[in-house]
Amino acid sequence: MRWWALVAVTLGTFMTYLDNNVGNVALPTIQRELGLTISGLEWIVSSYILVFAGLMLAGGRLADVLGARRVFLGGLAVFTLASLVAGLATSGGMLIAARAVQGVGAALLTPTTLALISQIFPDPAERGRAVGIWSASGALSMALGPTLGGLISENLHWGWIYLINVPIGVVTGGLALWAVRPAFTRVRHSLDLPGLALSALALFALTFALIEGESLGWASAPILAAFGVFAAAVAGFVAVEARASEPMIAISLFRSRVFTGGMLTSGIWSFGVFGIYFFSALWLQNVLGFTPTQAGASFVPMALVMGVTAILSQQVSARLGIGHTVALGMALMGTAIYLISRVGADGDFTDVAPWFILYGLGGGLLVPLTSAVLNGMPRERSGVASGVLNVSREVFGLLGITVLGALLTARQNASGLPPLPAFLDGYRFTLVVAAVVVLASIPVALYSLRPQPAPPDEPQAAATPETVGSSN
């Protein structure tokens, strides 16, 4: 029954990942049919991330108070219904609004998946295997998503990229009702409304500033005000949490080098992934001349390699240690991003595929990072801890889109070249920046995920991945 429960949880994660990966390849088609600008396309992606990131900590807190199973099923229902509306959208505004509601569902669903895995698999070894399978579903979505997106863009109405979530959501809900048992002991009795409000306000303000900074001007009054609101809300949140009887986030969690370093490393990983996927879909089609189906198929080898590596990564980390495994993964990813930037306008699939595969190999090696962070958290904080981990991924992912997008636009405008060569020049420049950022995470991983020295009276073998996860 536990493994069927894992299937249900994994399907929920797969659906949210598939939604983003299907949509990226279809963006040029959506742009043409709805008459959207690049800014409009960014809002299709960013409206989802804005709400997702803003409410994810609330979703984790609700899981701790109401139970992960209830919140999972509620988020699944919201996400599925919003997908139906997005698939039937007839305007850019309607699509962006539906995507925002999808973000509400995902903010409830996503933090609960890792919390449920922690509850279903209390044994750290089994939990590590379960997290590997869960992570492989994300890689599988990267393989199927772009291909499905390309096929739908060429042969069906683009709305089907969202409508395919509906049957998946119905099946997942039925399986979860049967297999996921509500074995929840309440450890929180209040929602910490001030903490929820301040955390949501901070994340909303930050994501708004990042999304609109380029168009409104980074020194404009609205953007400066948004950054000011973010800073004030963060300060208020820290003050409120320090005095709360049942704080949403125990500030002491950030004293754990594994938690803080793991969160930062995971965020940098997302910075590279979001930026690569968003802009590479445009690059493959608009510069290299790939059809939507060909562009989608280009991501398949990378995603398949990532999925297989994710499953095997626990064995690799047992030999190398979590810190060295994650650092190796980031090194491979950073190298791959740089080598992709060297592909010219006359490139084809054979020029792109080796570096996409190298990127997938590196990405799969990051799975032990999630296990290490989860193993280091008290079980009663699993909901919020997974929420914080996912918030870091989404916010850094948003940075990947907005910061790299701003750099690409600035470089493109300053190049003085025709549109396509200018886009290629800007794209290649931003990839070099992304590669540097990803490679900068290597010392963070080596420091934060290093094994805790065993006490003198204990054998050195005690420094297992589980021990690493619990060190401070």
Coordinates of C-alpha atoms in Angstrom, one line a residue:
M1 CA 0.0 0.0 0.0
R2 CA 2.9 2.4 0.8
W3 CA 4.3 2.1 -2.7
W4 CA 0.8 2.7 -4.2
A5 CA 0.7 5.8 -2.0
L6 CA 4.1 6.9 -3.5
V7 CA 2.6 6.4 -7.0
A8 CA -0.2 8.8 -6.1
V9 CA 2.1 11.4 -4.6
T10 CA 4.5 11.0 -7.6
L11 CA 1.6 11.5 -10.1
G12 CA 0.7 14.7 -8.4
T13 CA 4.2 16.0 -8.7
F14 CA 4.4 14.7 -12.3
M15 CA 1.3 16.7 -13.2
T16 CA 2.6 20.0 -12.0
Y17 CA 6.0 19.4 -13.6
L18 CA 4.5 18.3 -16.9
D19 CA 2.3 21.4 -17.0
N20 CA 5.4 23.7 -17.1
N21 CA 7.4 21.5 -19.4
V22 CA 4.6 21.1 -21.9
G23 CA 3.9 24.8 -22.0
N24 CA 7.5 26.0 -22.7
V25 CA 7.7 24.5 -26.2
A26 CA 4.1 25.8 -27.0
L27 CA 5.0 29.4 -26.1
P28 CA 5.7 30.5 -29.7
T29 CA 2.3 29.0 -30.8
I30 CA 0.5 30.7 -27.9
Q31 CA 2.2 34.0 -28.7
R32 CA 1.0 33.9 -32.3
E33 CA -2.6 32.7 -31.7
L34 CA -3.2 35.1 -28.7
G35 CA -1.2 38.0 -30.1
L36 CA 1.1 38.2 -27.0
T37 CA 4.4 40.1 -26.5
I38 CA 7.4 38.5 -24.9
S39 CA 6.3 40.2 -21.7
G40 CA 2.9 38.5 -22.1
L41 CA 4.6 35.1 -22.5
E42 CA 6.7 35.8 -19.4
W43 CA 3.5 36.5 -17.4
I44 CA 2.0 33.1 -18.5
V45 CA 4.9 31.5 -16.7
S46 CA 5.4 34.1 -14.0
S47 CA 1.8 34.5 -12.9
Y48 CA 1.9 30.8 -11.9
I49 CA 5.3 31.2 -10.2
L50 CA 4.2 34.5 -8.5
V51 CA 1.2 32.8 -6.7
F52 CA 3.0 29.5 -6.3
A53 CA 6.0 31.0 -4.5
G54 CA 3.8 33.5 -2.6
L55 CA 1.6 30.8 -1.0
M56 CA 3.8 27.8 -0.8
L57 CA 4.9 28.4 2.8
A58 CA 1.2 28.7 3.6
G59 CA 0.6 25.3 1.9
G60 CA 3.3 23.8 4.1
R61 CA 1.9 25.3 7.2
L62 CA -1.6 24.0 6.3
A63 CA -0.1 20.5 5.9
D64 CA 1.3 20.7 9.4
V65 CA -2.0 21.9 10.9
L66 CA -4.7 20.1 8.8
G67 CA -2.7 17.1 7.6
A68 CA -0.7 16.6 4.4
R69 CA -3.3 14.2 2.9
R70 CA -6.2 16.7 3.1
V71 CA -4.1 19.6 1.7
F72 CA -2.7 17.4 -1.1
L73 CA -6.2 16.4 -2.2
G74 CA -7.4 20.0 -2.0
G75 CA -4.5 21.3 -4.0
L76 CA -5.0 18.6 -6.5
A77 CA -8.6 19.6 -7.0
V78 CA -7.8 23.3 -7.5
F79 CA -5.0 22.6 -9.9
T80 CA -7.1 20.2 -12.0
L81 CA -10.0 22.6 -12.3
A82 CA -7.7 25.5 -13.1
S83 CA -6.1 23.4 -15.8
L84 CA -9.5 22.9 -17.4
V85 CA -10.1 26.7 -17.5
A86 CA -6.6 27.4 -18.9
G87 CA -7.2 24.9 -21.7
L88 CA -10.4 26.6 -22.6
A89 CA -8.9 30.2 -22.4
T90 CA -9.7 32.5 -25.3
S91 CA -7.5 35.4 -24.4
G92 CA -4.2 36.2 -22.8
G93 CA -5.8 37.6 -19.7
M94 CA -8.0 34.6 -19.1
L95 CA -5.0 32.2 -19.6
I96 CA -2.8 34.3 -17.2
A97 CA -5.6 34.3 -14.6
A98 CA -6.1 30.5 -14.9
R99 CA -2.4 30.0 -14.5
A100 CA -2.4 32.0 -11.3
V101 CA -5.2 29.8 -9.9
Q102 CA -3.1 26.8 -10.9
G103 CA -0.4 28.4 -8.7
V104 CA -2.8 28.2 -5.8
G105 CA -3.3 24.5 -6.3
A106 CA 0.4 23.8 -6.8
A107 CA 1.2 25.8 -3.6
L108 CA -1.0 23.4 -1.6
L109 CA 0.0 20.3 -3.5
T110 CA 3.8 20.6 -3.8
P111 CA 4.9 21.0 -0.2
T112 CA 2.7 18.1 0.9
T113 CA 4.3 15.6 -1.5
L114 CA 7.7 15.6 0.3
A115 CA 5.9 15.8 3.7
L116 CA 3.8 12.7 2.7
I117 CA 6.9 10.8 1.6
S118 CA 8.5 11.5 5.0
Q119 CA 5.4 10.2 6.8
I120 CA 4.9 7.2 4.5
F121 CA 8.6 6.1 4.6
P122 CA 10.0 6.7 8.1
D123 CA 13.0 4.6 7.4
P124 CA 15.8 6.9 6.0
A125 CA 17.0 4.2 3.5
E126 CA 13.5 3.6 2.1
R127 CA 12.9 7.3 2.1
G128 CA 16.0 7.9 0.0
R129 CA 14.8 5.4 -2.6
A130 CA 11.3 6.9 -2.6
V131 CA 12.7 10.4 -3.1
G132 CA 14.8 9.0 -6.0
I133 CA 11.6 7.7 -7.7
W134 CA 9.8 10.9 -6.9
S135 CA 12.6 12.9 -8.5
A136 CA 12.7 10.7 -11.5
S137 CA 9.1 11.6 -12.2
G138 CA 10.2 15.2 -12.6
A139 CA 12.8 14.1 -15.1
L140 CA 10.2 12.0 -16.9
S141 CA 8.0 15.0 -17.2
M142 CA 11.0 16.8 -18.8
A143 CA 11.1 14.1 -21.4
L144 CA 7.4 13.8 -22.1
G145 CA 6.5 17.5 -21.6
P146 CA 8.4 19.1 -24.4
T147 CA 7.6 16.3 -26.9
L148 CA 3.9 16.4 -26.0
G149 CA 4.0 20.2 -26.2
G150 CA 5.5 20.1 -29.7
L151 CA 3.0 17.5 -31.0
I152 CA 0.1 19.4 -29.6
S153 CA 1.4 22.7 -31.0
E154 CA 1.6 21.2 -34.5
N155 CA -1.4 19.0 -34.6
L156 CA -4.0 20.1 -32.0
H157 CA -5.2 23.3 -30.4
W158 CA -2.6 24.6 -27.9
G159 CA -5.2 24.4 -25.1
W160 CA -4.6 20.7 -24.9
I161 CA -1.3 21.3 -23.2
Y162 CA -3.4 22.2 -20.1
L163 CA -6.4 19.9 -20.7
I164 CA -4.2 16.8 -20.4
N165 CA -3.9 17.6 -16.7
V166 CA -7.6 16.9 -16.1
P167 CA -7.6 13.1 -16.6
I168 CA -4.2 12.9 -14.7
G169 CA -5.7 14.8 -11.8
V170 CA -8.8 12.6 -11.7
V171 CA -6.8 9.4 -11.6
T172 CA -4.4 10.8 -9.0
G173 CA -7.2 11.9 -6.8
G174 CA -8.9 8.5 -6.9
L175 CA -5.6 6.7 -6.2
A176 CA -4.7 9.0 -3.3
L177 CA -8.1 8.6 -1.7
W178 CA -7.6 4.8 -1.7
A179 CA -3.9 4.4 -1.0
V180 CA -2.8 7.4 1.1
R181 CA -4.0 6.7 4.6
P182 CA -4.7 9.7 6.8
A183 CA -2.2 8.7 9.5
F184 CA -1.7 12.3 10.8
T185 CA -1.1 13.4 14.4
R186 CA -1.6 17.1 14.7
V187 CA 1.4 18.9 16.1
R188 CA 0.3 22.4 15.2
H189 CA -3.0 23.9 16.4
S190 CA -2.9 27.4 14.8
L191 CA -2.2 28.7 11.3
D192 CA 0.1 31.6 12.5
L193 CA -1.9 34.1 10.4
P194 CA 0.5 37.0 10.9
G195 CA 3.4 34.8 9.7
L196 CA 1.4 33.5 6.8
A197 CA 0.4 37.1 5.7
L198 CA 3.9 38.5 6.1
S199 CA 5.6 35.6 4.2
A200 CA 3.1 35.8 1.4
L201 CA 3.4 39.6 1.2
A202 CA 7.2 39.3 1.1
L203 CA 7.2 36.7 -1.7
F204 CA 4.6 38.5 -3.7
A205 CA 6.5 41.7 -3.5
L206 CA 9.8 40.1 -4.5
T207 CA 8.4 38.2 -7.4
F208 CA 6.5 41.2 -8.7
A209 CA 9.6 43.3 -8.6
L210 CA 11.6 40.6 -10.5
I211 CA 8.9 40.2 -13.1
E212 CA 8.3 43.9 -13.8
G213 CA 11.7 45.3 -13.1
E214 CA 12.9 45.3 -16.7
S215 CA 9.7 46.8 -18.2
L216 CA 9.1 49.5 -15.5
G217 CA 12.7 50.2 -14.8
W218 CA 14.7 48.9 -11.9
A219 CA 14.9 52.4 -10.3
S220 CA 11.2 53.2 -10.9
A221 CA 8.9 54.0 -8.0
P222 CA 6.8 50.9 -8.2
I223 CA 9.8 48.6 -8.3
L224 CA 11.6 50.3 -5.5
A225 CA 8.4 50.3 -3.5
A226 CA 8.1 46.5 -4.1
F227 CA 11.6 45.9 -2.9
G228 CA 10.9 48.1 0.1
V229 CA 7.8 46.1 0.9
F230 CA 9.7 42.9 0.6
A231 CA 12.4 44.0 3.0
A232 CA 9.9 45.3 5.5
A233 CA 7.8 42.1 5.3
V234 CA 10.9 39.9 5.8
A235 CA 11.9 42.0 8.9
G236 CA 8.3 41.8 10.3
F237 CA 8.2 38.1 9.6
V238 CA 11.4 37.4 11.5
A239 CA 10.2 39.5 14.4
V240 CA 6.8 37.8 14.5
E241 CA 8.2 34.3 14.2
A242 CA 10.7 35.0 17.1
R243 CA 7.7 35.7 19.5
A244 CA 5.1 33.2 18.2
S245 CA 4.1 30.3 20.4
E246 CA 3.8 28.1 17.3
P247 CA 6.0 29.8 14.7
M248 CA 5.4 28.9 11.1
I249 CA 9.2 28.5 10.6
A250 CA 11.5 28.0 13.5
I251 CA 14.4 30.4 12.8
S252 CA 16.7 27.9 14.3
L253 CA 16.2 25.7 11.3
F254 CA 18.5 28.1 9.4
R255 CA 21.3 27.4 11.8
S256 CA 21.6 24.0 10.2
R257 CA 24.3 24.2 7.5
V258 CA 22.6 21.3 5.7
F259 CA 19.2 23.0 5.6
T260 CA 20.5 26.4 4.6
G261 CA 23.2 25.2 2.3
G262 CA 20.9 22.6 0.7
M263 CA 18.2 25.3 0.2
L264 CA 20.7 27.6 -1.5
T265 CA 22.2 24.9 -3.7
S266 CA 18.7 23.7 -4.7
G267 CA 17.8 27.2 -5.6
I268 CA 20.9 27.7 -7.8
W269 CA 20.0 24.5 -9.6
S270 CA 16.5 25.9 -10.3
F271 CA 18.1 29.2 -11.6
G272 CA 19.8 27.2 -14.3
V273 CA 16.9 24.8 -15.1
F274 CA 14.2 27.5 -15.4
G275 CA 16.3 29.8 -17.5
I276 CA 17.6 27.0 -19.8
Y277 CA 14.1 25.6 -20.5
F278 CA 12.3 28.9 -21.0
F279 CA 14.8 30.5 -23.4
S280 CA 16.1 27.3 -25.1
A281 CA 12.6 26.5 -26.4
L282 CA 12.6 29.9 -28.2
W283 CA 16.2 29.5 -29.3
L284 CA 15.7 26.0 -30.8
Q285 CA 12.7 27.2 -32.8
N286 CA 13.4 30.8 -33.7
V287 CA 17.1 30.6 -34.3
L288 CA 18.0 27.0 -35.2
G289 CA 14.7 26.5 -37.1
F290 CA 13.4 23.5 -35.3
T291 CA 9.7 22.7 -35.5
P292 CA 7.9 22.5 -32.2
T293 CA 8.0 18.7 -32.3
Q294 CA 11.8 18.7 -33.1
A295 CA 12.4 21.2 -30.3
G296 CA 10.5 19.1 -27.8
A297 CA 12.3 15.9 -28.9
S298 CA 15.6 17.7 -28.3
F299 CA 15.0 17.6 -24.5
V300 CA 14.1 13.9 -24.4
P301 CA 17.6 12.4 -24.1
M302 CA 18.5 14.9 -21.4
A303 CA 15.4 14.1 -19.4
L304 CA 15.8 10.3 -19.8
V305 CA 19.4 10.5 -18.6
M306 CA 18.4 12.7 -15.7
G307 CA 15.6 10.2 -14.7
V308 CA 18.0 7.2 -14.7
T309 CA 20.7 9.1 -12.9
A310 CA 18.2 10.2 -10.3
I311 CA 17.3 6.6 -9.4
L312 CA 21.0 5.6 -9.2
S313 CA 22.1 8.7 -7.4
Q314 CA 21.7 7.2 -3.9
Q315 CA 24.2 4.5 -4.8
V316 CA 26.6 7.2 -6.1
S317 CA 26.3 9.3 -3.0
A318 CA 26.9 6.2 -0.8
R319 CA 30.3 5.9 -2.5
L320 CA 31.3 9.6 -2.9
G321 CA 29.3 11.2 -0.1
I322 CA 26.4 13.6 -0.6
G323 CA 28.5 16.8 -0.8
H324 CA 30.9 15.4 -3.5
T325 CA 27.9 13.9 -5.5
V326 CA 26.0 17.2 -5.5
A327 CA 29.1 19.2 -6.3
L328 CA 29.9 16.8 -9.2
G329 CA 26.3 17.3 -10.5
M330 CA 26.6 21.1 -10.4
A331 CA 30.0 20.9 -12.2
L332 CA 28.6 18.8 -15.0
M333 CA 25.5 21.1 -15.3
G334 CA 27.6 24.3 -15.4
T335 CA 30.0 22.9 -18.0
A336 CA 27.0 21.8 -20.1
I337 CA 25.4 25.2 -20.0
Y338 CA 28.7 26.8 -21.1
L339 CA 29.1 24.4 -24.0
I340 CA 25.5 25.0 -25.2
S341 CA 26.4 28.7 -25.5
R342 CA 29.1 27.7 -28.1
V343 CA 26.5 26.3 -30.5
G344 CA 26.1 28.7 -33.4
A345 CA 23.1 29.6 -35.6
D346 CA 23.9 26.8 -38.0
G347 CA 23.7 24.1 -35.2
D348 CA 21.5 21.0 -35.4
F349 CA 20.4 18.2 -33.1
T350 CA 23.8 16.5 -33.1
D351 CA 25.4 19.8 -31.9
V352 CA 22.9 20.2 -29.1
A353 CA 22.3 16.7 -27.9
P354 CA 25.7 15.9 -26.2
W355 CA 25.5 19.0 -24.0
F356 CA 21.8 18.4 -23.1
I357 CA 22.7 14.9 -22.1
L358 CA 25.6 16.1 -20.0
Y359 CA 23.2 18.5 -18.3
G360 CA 20.8 15.7 -17.5
L361 CA 23.6 13.6 -16.0
G362 CA 24.5 16.4 -13.7
G363 CA 20.9 17.2 -12.8
G364 CA 20.1 13.6 -11.8
L365 CA 23.0 13.6 -9.3
L366 CA 21.3 16.3 -7.2
V367 CA 18.6 14.0 -5.9
P368 CA 20.5 13.1 -2.6
L369 CA 20.4 16.8 -1.8
T370 CA 16.6 16.6 -1.2
S371 CA 17.0 13.5 1.0
A372 CA 19.7 15.1 3.1
V373 CA 17.6 18.2 3.8
L374 CA 14.5 16.1 4.6
N375 CA 16.4 13.7 6.8
G376 CA 17.7 16.6 8.9
M377 CA 14.2 18.0 9.7
P378 CA 12.0 17.0 12.6
R379 CA 9.1 15.0 11.2
E380 CA 6.5 17.5 12.7
R381 CA 8.1 20.2 10.6
S382 CA 8.2 18.3 7.4
G383 CA 5.4 20.3 5.7
V384 CA 7.0 23.7 6.2
A385 CA 10.5 22.4 5.6
S386 CA 9.5 21.0 2.3
G387 CA 7.6 24.2 1.6
V388 CA 10.8 26.3 2.2
L389 CA 12.8 24.0 0.0
N390 CA 10.3 24.4 -2.8
V391 CA 10.0 28.1 -2.3
S392 CA 13.8 28.5 -2.8
R393 CA 13.5 26.5 -6.0
E394 CA 10.6 28.6 -7.3
V395 CA 12.1 32.0 -6.4
F396 CA 15.5 31.1 -7.8
G397 CA 13.7 29.7 -10.9
L398 CA 11.9 33.0 -11.3
L399 CA 15.3 34.7 -11.0
G400 CA 16.5 32.4 -13.8
I401 CA 13.8 33.7 -16.1
T402 CA 13.7 37.4 -15.1
V403 CA 17.4 38.1 -14.5
L404 CA 18.6 36.1 -17.6
G405 CA 15.7 37.6 -19.5
A406 CA 16.8 41.1 -18.5
L407 CA 20.4 40.4 -19.5
L408 CA 19.3 38.8 -22.8
T409 CA 17.1 41.9 -23.6
A410 CA 19.8 44.4 -22.7
R411 CA 22.5 42.5 -24.7
Q412 CA 20.1 42.1 -27.6
N413 CA 19.2 45.8 -27.7
A414 CA 22.9 46.9 -27.5
S415 CA 24.2 44.5 -30.2
G416 CA 23.0 46.5 -33.2
L417 CA 22.4 43.3 -35.1
P418 CA 19.3 42.1 -36.9
P419 CA 16.7 40.5 -34.7
L420 CA 17.7 36.8 -34.9
P421 CA 21.5 37.3 -34.7
A422 CA 20.8 39.8 -31.8
F423 CA 18.7 37.2 -30.0
L424 CA 21.4 34.5 -30.5
D425 CA 24.1 36.9 -29.2
G426 CA 22.0 37.7 -26.1
Y427 CA 21.1 34.1 -25.5
R428 CA 24.7 32.9 -25.6
F429 CA 25.8 35.7 -23.3
T430 CA 23.1 34.8 -20.7
L431 CA 24.1 31.1 -20.8
V432 CA 27.7 32.0 -19.9
V433 CA 26.3 34.0 -16.9
A434 CA 24.1 31.1 -15.9
A435 CA 27.1 28.7 -16.1
V436 CA 29.1 30.9 -13.8
V437 CA 26.2 31.0 -11.3
V438 CA 25.8 27.3 -11.3
L439 CA 29.5 26.6 -10.9
A440 CA 29.6 29.0 -8.0
S441 CA 27.4 26.6 -6.0
I442 CA 30.1 23.9 -5.9
P443 CA 31.9 25.3 -2.8
V444 CA 28.5 25.8 -1.1
A445 CA 27.6 22.1 -1.6
L446 CA 31.0 20.9 -0.5
Y447 CA 30.9 22.9 2.7
S448 CA 27.2 22.5 3.7
L449 CA 26.9 18.8 2.9
R450 CA 30.2 17.6 4.3
P451 CA 29.9 14.7 6.7
Q452 CA 29.8 15.4 10.4
P453 CA 32.9 14.1 12.2
A454 CA 32.1 11.0 14.2
P455 CA 32.7 11.2 18.0
P456 CA 35.9 9.4 19.1
D457 CA 34.1 6.5 20.6
E458 CA 32.0 5.8 17.4
P459 CA 33.2 4.2 14.2
Q460 CA 34.0 6.5 11.3
A461 CA 31.3 4.8 9.2
A462 CA 28.7 6.6 11.2
A463 CA 29.0 9.5 8.8
T464 CA 26.2 8.2 6.5
P465 CA 23.8 10.3 4.4
E466 CA 21.4 10.2 7.3
T467 CA 24.0 11.6 9.7
V468 CA 24.9 14.3 7.2
G469 CA 21.2 15.3 7.1
S470 CA 21.0 15.8 10.8
S471 CA 24.2 17.7 11.4
N472 CA 24.3 21.4 12.3

